[in-house]
Coordinates of C-alpha atoms and ligand atoms in Angstrom, one line a residue:
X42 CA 120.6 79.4 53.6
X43 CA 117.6 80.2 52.1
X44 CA 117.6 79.6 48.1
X45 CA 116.3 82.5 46.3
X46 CA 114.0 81.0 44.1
X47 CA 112.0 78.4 45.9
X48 CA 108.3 77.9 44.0
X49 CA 105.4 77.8 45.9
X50 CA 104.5 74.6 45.8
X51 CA 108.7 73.8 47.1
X52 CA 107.7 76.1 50.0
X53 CA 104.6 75.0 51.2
X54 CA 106.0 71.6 51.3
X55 CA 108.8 72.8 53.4
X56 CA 106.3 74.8 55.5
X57 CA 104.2 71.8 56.4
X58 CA 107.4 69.8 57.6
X59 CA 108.7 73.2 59.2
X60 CA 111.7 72.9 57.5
X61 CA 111.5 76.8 57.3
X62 CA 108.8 79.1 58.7
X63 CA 106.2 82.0 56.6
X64 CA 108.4 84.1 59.2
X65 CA 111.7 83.1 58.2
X66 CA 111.2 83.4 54.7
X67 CA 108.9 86.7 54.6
X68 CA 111.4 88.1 56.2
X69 CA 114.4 87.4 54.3
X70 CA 112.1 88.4 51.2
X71 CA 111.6 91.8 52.6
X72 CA 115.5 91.8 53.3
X73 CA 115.9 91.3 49.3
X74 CA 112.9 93.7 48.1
X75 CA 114.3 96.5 50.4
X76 CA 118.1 95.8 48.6
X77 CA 116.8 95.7 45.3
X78 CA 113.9 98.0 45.1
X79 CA 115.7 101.0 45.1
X80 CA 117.4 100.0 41.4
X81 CA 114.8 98.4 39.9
X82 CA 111.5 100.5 41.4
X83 CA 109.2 97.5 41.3
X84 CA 107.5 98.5 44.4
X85 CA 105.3 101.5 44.9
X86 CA 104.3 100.9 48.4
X87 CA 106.2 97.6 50.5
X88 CA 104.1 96.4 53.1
X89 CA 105.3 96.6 56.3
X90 CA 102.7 94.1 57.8
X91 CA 104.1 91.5 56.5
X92 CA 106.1 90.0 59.2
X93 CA 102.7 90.1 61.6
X94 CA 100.4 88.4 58.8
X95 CA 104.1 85.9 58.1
X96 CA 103.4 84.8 61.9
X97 CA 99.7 84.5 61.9
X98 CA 100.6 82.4 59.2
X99 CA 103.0 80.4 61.2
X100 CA 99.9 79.9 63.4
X101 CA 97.7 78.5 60.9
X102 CA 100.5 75.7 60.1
X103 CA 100.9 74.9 63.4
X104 CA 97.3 74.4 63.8
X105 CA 97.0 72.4 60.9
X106 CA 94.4 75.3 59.2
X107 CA 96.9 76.7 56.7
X108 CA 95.2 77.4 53.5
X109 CA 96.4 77.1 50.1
X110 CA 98.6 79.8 49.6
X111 CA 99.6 80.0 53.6
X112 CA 102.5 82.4 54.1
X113 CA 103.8 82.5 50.2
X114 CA 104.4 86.1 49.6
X115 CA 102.4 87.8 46.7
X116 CA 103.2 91.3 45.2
X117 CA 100.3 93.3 43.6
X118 CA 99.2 95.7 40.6
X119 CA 98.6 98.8 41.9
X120 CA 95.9 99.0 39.7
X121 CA 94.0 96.6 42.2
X122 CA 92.4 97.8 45.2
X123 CA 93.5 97.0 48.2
X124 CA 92.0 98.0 51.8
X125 CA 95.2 98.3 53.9
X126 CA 97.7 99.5 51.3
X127 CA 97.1 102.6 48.9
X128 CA 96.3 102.0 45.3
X129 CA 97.5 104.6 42.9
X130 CA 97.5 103.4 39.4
X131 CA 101.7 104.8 39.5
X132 CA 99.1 107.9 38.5
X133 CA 99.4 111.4 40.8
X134 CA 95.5 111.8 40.7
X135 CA 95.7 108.8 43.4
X136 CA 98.4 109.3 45.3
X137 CA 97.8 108.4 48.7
X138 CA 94.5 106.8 47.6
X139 CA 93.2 104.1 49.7
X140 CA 90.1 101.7 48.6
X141 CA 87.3 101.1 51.2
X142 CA 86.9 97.6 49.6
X143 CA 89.4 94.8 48.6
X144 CA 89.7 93.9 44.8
X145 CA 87.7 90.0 44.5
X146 CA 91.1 88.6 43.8
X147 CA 92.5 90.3 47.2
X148 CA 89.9 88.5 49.3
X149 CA 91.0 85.7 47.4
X150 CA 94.5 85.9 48.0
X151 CA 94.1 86.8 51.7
X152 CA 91.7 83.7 52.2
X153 CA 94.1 81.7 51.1
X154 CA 96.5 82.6 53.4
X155 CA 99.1 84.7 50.9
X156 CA 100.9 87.0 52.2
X157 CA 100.8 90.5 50.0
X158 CA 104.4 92.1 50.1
X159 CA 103.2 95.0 48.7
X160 CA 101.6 97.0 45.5
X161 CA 103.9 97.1 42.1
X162 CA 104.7 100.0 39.5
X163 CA 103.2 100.0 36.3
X164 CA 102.2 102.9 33.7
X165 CA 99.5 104.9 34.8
X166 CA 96.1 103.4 34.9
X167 CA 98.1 100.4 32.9
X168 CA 98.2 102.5 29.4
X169 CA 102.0 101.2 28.2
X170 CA 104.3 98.7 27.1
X171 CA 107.3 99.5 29.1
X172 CA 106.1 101.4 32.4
X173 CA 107.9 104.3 31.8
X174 CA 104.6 106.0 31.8
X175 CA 104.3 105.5 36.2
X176 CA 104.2 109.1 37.6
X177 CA 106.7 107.5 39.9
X178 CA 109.2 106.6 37.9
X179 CA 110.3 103.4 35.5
X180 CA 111.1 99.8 36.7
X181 CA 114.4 98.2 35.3
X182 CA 114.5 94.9 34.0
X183 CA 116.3 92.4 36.1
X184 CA 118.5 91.3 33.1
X185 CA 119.9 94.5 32.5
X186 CA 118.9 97.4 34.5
X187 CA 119.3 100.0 30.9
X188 CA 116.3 98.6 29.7
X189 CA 112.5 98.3 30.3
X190 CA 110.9 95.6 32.0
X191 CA 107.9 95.7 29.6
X192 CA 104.5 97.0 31.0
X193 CA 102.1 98.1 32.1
X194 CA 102.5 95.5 35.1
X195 CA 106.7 95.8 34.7
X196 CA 106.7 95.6 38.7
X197 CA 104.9 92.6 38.6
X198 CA 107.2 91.0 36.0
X199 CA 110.0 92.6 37.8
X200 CA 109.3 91.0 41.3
X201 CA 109.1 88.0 40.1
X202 CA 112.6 88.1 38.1
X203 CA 114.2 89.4 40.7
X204 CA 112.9 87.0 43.0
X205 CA 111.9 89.5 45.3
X206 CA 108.4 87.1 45.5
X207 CA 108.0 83.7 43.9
X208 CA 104.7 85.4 42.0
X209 CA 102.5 88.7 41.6
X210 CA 99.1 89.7 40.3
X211 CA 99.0 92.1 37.2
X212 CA 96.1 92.8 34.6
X213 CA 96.3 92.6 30.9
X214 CA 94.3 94.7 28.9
X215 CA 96.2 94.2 25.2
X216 CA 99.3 92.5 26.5
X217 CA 100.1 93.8 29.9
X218 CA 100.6 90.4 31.1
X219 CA 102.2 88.1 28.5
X220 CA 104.8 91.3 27.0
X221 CA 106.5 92.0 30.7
X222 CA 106.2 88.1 31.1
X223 CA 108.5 88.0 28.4
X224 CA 111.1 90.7 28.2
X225 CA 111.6 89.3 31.6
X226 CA 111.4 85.3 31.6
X227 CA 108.7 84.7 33.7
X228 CA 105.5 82.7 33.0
X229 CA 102.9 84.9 32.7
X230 CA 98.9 84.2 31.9
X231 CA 95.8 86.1 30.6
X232 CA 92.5 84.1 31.3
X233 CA 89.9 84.2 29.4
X234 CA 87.4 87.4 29.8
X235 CA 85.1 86.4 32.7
X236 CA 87.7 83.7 34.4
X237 CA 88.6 86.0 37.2
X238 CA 86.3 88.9 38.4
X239 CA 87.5 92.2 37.8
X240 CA 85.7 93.7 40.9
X241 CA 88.7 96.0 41.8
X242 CA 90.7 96.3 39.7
X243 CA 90.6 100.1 38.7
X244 CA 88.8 100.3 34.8
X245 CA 91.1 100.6 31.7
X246 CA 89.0 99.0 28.7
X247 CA 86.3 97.1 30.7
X248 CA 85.8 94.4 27.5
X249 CA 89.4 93.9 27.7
X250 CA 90.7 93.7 31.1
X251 CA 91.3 90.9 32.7
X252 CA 93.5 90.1 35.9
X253 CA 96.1 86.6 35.7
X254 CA 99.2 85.3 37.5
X255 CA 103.2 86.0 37.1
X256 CA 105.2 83.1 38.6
X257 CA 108.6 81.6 37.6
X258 CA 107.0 78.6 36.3
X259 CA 103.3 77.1 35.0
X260 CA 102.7 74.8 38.1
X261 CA 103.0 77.7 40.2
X262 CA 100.5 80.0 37.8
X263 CA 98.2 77.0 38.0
X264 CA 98.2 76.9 42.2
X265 CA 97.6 80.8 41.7
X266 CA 94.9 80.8 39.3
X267 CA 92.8 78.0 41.2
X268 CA 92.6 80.4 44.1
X269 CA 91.7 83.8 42.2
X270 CA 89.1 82.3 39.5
X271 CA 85.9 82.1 40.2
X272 CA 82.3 83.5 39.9
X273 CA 81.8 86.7 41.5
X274 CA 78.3 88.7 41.8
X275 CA 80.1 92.0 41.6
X276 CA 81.4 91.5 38.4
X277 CA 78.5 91.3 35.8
X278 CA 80.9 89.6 33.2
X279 CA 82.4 86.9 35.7
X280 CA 81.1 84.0 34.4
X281 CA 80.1 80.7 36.2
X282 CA 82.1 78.2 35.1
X283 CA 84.1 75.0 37.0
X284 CA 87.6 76.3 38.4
X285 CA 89.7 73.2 37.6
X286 CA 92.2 71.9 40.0
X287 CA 94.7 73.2 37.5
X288 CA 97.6 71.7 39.4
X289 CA 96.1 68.4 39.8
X290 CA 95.3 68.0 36.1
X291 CA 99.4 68.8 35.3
X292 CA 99.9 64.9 36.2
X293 CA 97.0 63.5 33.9
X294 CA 99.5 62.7 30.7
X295 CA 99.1 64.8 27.3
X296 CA 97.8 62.4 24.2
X297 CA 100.1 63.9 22.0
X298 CA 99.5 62.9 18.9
X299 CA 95.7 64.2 19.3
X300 CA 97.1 67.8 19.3
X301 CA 97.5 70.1 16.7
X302 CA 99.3 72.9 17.1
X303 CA 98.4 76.2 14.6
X304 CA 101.1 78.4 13.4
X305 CA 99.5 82.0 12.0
X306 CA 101.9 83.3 9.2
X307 CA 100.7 87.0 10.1
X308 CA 102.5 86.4 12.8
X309 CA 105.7 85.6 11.3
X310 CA 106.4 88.5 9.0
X311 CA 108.5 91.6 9.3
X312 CA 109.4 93.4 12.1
X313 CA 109.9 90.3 13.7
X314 CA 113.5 89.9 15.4
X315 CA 115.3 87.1 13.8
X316 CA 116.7 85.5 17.1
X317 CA 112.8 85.2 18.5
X318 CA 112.1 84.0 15.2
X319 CA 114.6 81.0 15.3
X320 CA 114.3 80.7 19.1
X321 CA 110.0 80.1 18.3
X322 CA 111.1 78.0 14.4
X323 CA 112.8 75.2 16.9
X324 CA 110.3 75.0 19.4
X325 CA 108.1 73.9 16.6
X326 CA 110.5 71.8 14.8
X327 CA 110.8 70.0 18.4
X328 CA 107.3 69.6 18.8
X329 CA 106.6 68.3 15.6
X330 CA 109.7 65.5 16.2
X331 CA 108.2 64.7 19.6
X332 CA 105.0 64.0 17.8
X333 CA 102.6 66.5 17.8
X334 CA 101.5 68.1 15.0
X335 CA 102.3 71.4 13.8
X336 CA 100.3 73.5 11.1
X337 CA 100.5 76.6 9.3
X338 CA 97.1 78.3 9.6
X339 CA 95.7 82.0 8.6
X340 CA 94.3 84.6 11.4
X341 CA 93.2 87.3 8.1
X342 CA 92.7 89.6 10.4
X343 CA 95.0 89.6 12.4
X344 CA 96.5 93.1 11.1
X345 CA 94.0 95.2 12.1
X346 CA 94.2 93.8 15.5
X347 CA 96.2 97.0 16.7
X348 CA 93.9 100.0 15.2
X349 CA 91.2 98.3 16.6
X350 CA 92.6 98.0 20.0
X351 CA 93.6 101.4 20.2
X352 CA 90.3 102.4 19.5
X353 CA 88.6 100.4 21.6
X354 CA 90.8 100.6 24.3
X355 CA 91.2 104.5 24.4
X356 CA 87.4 104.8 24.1
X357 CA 86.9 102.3 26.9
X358 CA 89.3 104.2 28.8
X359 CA 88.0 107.7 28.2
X360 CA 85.2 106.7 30.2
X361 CA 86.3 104.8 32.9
X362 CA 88.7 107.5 33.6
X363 CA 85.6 110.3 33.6
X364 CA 85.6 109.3 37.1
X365 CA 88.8 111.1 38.4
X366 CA 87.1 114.6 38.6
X367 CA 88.9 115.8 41.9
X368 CA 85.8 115.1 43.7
X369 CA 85.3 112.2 44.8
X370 CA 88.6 110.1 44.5
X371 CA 92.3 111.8 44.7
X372 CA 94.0 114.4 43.7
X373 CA 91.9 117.9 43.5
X374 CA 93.8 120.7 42.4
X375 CA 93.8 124.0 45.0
X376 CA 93.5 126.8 43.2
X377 CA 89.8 126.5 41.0
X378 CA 87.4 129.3 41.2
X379 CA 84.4 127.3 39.8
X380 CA 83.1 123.9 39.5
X381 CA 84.8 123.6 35.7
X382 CA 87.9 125.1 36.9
X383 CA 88.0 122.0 39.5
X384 CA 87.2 118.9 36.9
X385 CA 89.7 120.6 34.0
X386 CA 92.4 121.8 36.6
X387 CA 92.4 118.3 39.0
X388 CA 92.7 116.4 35.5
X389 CA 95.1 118.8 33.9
X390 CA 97.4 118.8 36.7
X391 CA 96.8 115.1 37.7
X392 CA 96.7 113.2 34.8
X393 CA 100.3 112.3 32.8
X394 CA 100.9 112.9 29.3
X395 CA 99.5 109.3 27.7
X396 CA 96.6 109.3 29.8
X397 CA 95.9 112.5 28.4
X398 CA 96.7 111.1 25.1
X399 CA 94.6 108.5 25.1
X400 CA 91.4 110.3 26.9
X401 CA 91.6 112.6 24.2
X402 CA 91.7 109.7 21.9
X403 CA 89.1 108.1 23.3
X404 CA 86.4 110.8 23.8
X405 CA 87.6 111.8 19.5
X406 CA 86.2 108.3 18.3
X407 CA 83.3 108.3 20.6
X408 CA 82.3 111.9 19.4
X409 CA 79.3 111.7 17.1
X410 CA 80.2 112.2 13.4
X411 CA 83.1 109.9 14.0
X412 CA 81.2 107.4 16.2
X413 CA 80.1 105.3 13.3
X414 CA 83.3 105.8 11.3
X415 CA 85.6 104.6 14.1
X416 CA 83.9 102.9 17.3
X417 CA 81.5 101.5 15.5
X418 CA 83.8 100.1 12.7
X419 CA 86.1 98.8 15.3
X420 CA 83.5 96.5 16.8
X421 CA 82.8 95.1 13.8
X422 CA 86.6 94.8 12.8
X423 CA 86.9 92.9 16.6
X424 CA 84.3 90.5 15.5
X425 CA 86.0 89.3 12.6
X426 CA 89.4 88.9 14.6
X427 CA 87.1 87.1 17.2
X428 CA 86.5 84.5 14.1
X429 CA 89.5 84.0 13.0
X430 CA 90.2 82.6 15.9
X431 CA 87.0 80.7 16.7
X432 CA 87.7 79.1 12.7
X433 CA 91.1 78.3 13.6
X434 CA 90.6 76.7 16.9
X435 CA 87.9 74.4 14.6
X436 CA 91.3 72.7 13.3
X437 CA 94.2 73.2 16.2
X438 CA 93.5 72.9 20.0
X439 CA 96.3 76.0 20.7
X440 CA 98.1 78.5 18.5
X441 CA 101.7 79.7 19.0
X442 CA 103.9 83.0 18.2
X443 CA 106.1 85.0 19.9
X444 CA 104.5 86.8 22.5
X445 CA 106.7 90.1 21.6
X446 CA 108.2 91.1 18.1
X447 CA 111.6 91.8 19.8
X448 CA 113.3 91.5 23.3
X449 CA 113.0 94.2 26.1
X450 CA 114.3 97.7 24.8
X451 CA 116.4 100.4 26.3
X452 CA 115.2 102.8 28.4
X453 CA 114.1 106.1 26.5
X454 CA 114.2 103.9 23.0
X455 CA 110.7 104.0 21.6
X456 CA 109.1 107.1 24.3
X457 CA 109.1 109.3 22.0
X458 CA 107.6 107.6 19.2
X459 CA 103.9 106.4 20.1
X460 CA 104.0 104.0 17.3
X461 CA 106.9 102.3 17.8
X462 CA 105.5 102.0 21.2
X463 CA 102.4 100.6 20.6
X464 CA 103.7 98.3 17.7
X465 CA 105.2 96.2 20.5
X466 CA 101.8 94.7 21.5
X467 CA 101.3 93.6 17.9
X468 CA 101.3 89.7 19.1
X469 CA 99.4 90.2 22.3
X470 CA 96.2 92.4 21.5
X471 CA 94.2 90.2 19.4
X472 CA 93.5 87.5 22.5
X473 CA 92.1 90.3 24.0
X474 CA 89.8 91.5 21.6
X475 CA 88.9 87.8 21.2
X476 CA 89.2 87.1 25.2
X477 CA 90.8 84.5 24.6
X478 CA 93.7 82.6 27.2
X479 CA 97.3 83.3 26.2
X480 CA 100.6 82.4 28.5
X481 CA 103.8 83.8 28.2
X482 CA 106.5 80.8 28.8
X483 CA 110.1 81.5 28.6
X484 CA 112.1 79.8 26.1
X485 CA 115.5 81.2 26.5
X486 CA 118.1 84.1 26.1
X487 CA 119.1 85.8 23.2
X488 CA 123.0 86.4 22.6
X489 CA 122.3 89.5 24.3
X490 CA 121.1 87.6 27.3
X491 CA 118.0 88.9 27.1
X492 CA 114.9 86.5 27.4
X493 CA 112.7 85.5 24.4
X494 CA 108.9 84.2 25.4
X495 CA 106.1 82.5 23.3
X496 CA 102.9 82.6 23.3
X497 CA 100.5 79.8 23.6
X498 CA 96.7 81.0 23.0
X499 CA 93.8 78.3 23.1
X500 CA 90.4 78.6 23.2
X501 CA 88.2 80.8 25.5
X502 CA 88.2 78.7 29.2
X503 CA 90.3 76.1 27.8
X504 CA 93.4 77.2 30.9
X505 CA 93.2 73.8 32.0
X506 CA 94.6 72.1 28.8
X507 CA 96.4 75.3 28.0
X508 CA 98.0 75.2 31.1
X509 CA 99.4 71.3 30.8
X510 CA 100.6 71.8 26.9
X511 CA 102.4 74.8 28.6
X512 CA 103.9 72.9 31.1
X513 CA 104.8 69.7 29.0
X514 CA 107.2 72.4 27.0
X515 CA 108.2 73.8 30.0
X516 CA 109.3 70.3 31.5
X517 CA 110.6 68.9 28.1
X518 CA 111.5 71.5 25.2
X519 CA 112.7 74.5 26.4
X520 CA 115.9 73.5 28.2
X521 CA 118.3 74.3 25.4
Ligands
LIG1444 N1 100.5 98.1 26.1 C1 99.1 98.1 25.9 C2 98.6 99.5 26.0 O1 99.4 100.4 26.1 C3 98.4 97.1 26.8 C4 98.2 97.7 28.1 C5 97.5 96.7 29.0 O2 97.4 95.5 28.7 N2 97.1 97.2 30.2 O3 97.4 99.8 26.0

């Protein structure tokens, strides 16, 4: 018998002694994605490869060339482009779409011997919080299939819940990381802007994006980030910096009482559910006993951090997205007399409703005579969030909150009311705007059974220490 949720660094160990083979385990992995996929709809596309790359793998061990991620299988965004599976952004204007290049990360991966199971449902082109916006229909949450799995990468989360895969890719643009992380109880990280290229991974708010790790615990999102970080020429805002040995550092011991730990009131106020709030109140009280110390510390502007992102974001977005004209990539609509008709049918009949949205959104607060009153305003307003945090992180080496003001929702719950919808990336967005690191760590189960995350956010390219604090918590305070 093969336990469902070995990590990856269990598995490679039991690869090198041959205790169990890629083959073996790929296999039964697929076994388990093709019983639960059709309930939850993680998966978009399942690779069917995967047994033939599981035995080159096998190979590799047995020559003693295995790589670092040799045979452990990986689920992916399908946002990210991928040569020899399609990548649709869960939007009909790709269907079927297949990338002549590989995303950086992908050649990553794939050097590294990982295995990629397949390409994971999210809402289209990554614009939501519960990815009820895929074209293809929502992912369920693991914990209770009536609700949403978070988004936009809910497939990723998903996978990783269900233990169809010990860990996926996804990409966080305002939260699209850290808020599925969460309402399902996986670790989930957003490195700082310029850690990982974002060469491939299909454009939502280019100052924004990044692409991070899902895993079912921090040492695992530390063997996953060493391999995908990294300069990379084809992204102009890759930056290069030393990739720790983020695994290795885990073992170097944490001086405790030389951390301070912030604790922004604006993120404690209403609208906050009161179970995360006592869940994240005796994390603290714990650290503080355990000898670290714990402030109360002011981000002023931290409420304005979701106007601005939605201007920002959609603006961003309403360019990026200029792209899909039914000419050069997807879906071009058949019946279009003229050269117009083509653009404003292939959009019109290939685009879903947010996307539509937020295009419209976007091109509004770019238009001139609102240009200065909105985009303009909103860089400034993302400056001063970026110093709140740079003051703060003067005082603290990492601030915590809950990465999400309540746990996942029903189905259907908030679709209907934008808003509501968008209010549930109130924690998330500002590390974004500042690009900032933030991880999701799961810290328990409501009374519902649903899990409750916090968030940890340090300093830009600070992972390495973020990613040890993370897993001293992990290892010593969250077991209840
Ligand atoms: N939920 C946020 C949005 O709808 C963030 C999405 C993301 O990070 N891709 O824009």
């Amino acid at each position: 018998m093969i336990p469902d949720n070995l990590s990856i660094s269990e598995l490679r160990k039991l690869f090198v002694k041959r205790e169990i083979s890629p083959v073996e385990f790929i296999t039964k992995k697929i076994e388990v994605i093709h019983k639960k996929n059709p309930v939850l709809n993680a998966y978009l596309h399942i690779n069917e490869q995967c047994i033939d790359e599981a035995n080159k793998s096998q190979q590799r061990y047995l020559k003693g060339q295995a790589g670092e991620l040799d045979g452990i299988p990986i689920a992916i965004k399908d946002n990210i482009c991928t040569t020899d599976q399609p990548t649709t952004c869960a939007s009909k204007i790709l269907q079927g779409y297949m990338s002549p290049y590989d995303a950086h990360v992908i050649v990553n991966l794939k050097r590294a011997g990982a295995v990629i199971t397949g390409k994971t449902n999210l809402d289209e082109f990554a614009f939501g919080s519960s990815t009820e916006n895929s074209a293809f229909g929502p992912t369920r949450n693991p914990f209770d299939i009536q609700r949403v799995p978070g988004g936009s990468s809910g497939g990723s989360a998903a996978s990783v819940a269900s233990f169809m895969v010990p860990a996926a890719i996804g990409s966080d643009t305002g939260g699209s990381i850290r808020q599925p992380a969460s309402l399902c109880g996986v670790v989930g990280l957003k490195p700082t802007y310029g850690r990982v290229s974002r060469y491939g991974l299909v454009a939502f708010g280019s100052s924004l994006d990044q692409i991070g790790p899902f895993a079912n615990n921090v040492r695992d999102v530390c063997i996953i980030l060493k391999v995908i970080a990294g300069y990379d020429e084809h992204d102009s805002t890759c930056c290069n910096i030393d990739v720790p040995d983020y695994e290795k550092s885990l073992e170097k011991p944490l001086k405790k009482n030389e951390i301070s730990i912030g604790v922004p009131e604006e993120y404690f106020e209403e609208g906050l559910s009161t179970e995360i709030r006592e869940k994240i109140n005796r994390l603290l009280d714990n650290l503080s006993n355990d000898g670290f110390c714990v402030k109360k510390i002011n981000l002023p502007h931290t409420r304005y951090g979701i106007a601005t992102y939605y201007i920002l974001a959609t603006a961003e977005a309403s360019t990026n997205l200029a792209r899909f004209d039914g000419v050069k990539f997807g879906y071009r609509s058949s019946n279009s007399k003229t050269i117009f008709e083509l653009y404003t049918n292939s959009r019109g009949e290939g685009f879903g409703e947010e996307v539509k949205r937020r295009i419209i959104l976007g091109t509004f607060v770019l238009s001139s005579g609102y240009y200065e009153a909105y985009y303009l305003k909103s860089q400034k307003v993302r400056t001063l969030i970026k110093r709140d945090f740079e003051n703060a992180f003067q005082s603290v080496n990492f601030i915590i909150t809950p990465t999400t003001p309540e746990t996942a929702f029903k189905l259907g719950e908030k679709s209907n009311d934008r808003l509501k919808m968008y209010l549930s990336d109130i924690f998330t967005v500002n590390a974004n705007l500042a690009g900032i690191p933030g991880i999701n760590l799961p810290v328990g189960l409501s009374s519902d059974k649903l899990p409750i995350g916090v968030q940890i956010l340090a300093p830009a390219f600070r992972e390495e220490d973020l990613l040890r604090f993370a897993y001293y918590i992990e290892q010593n305070l969250t077991k209840e």
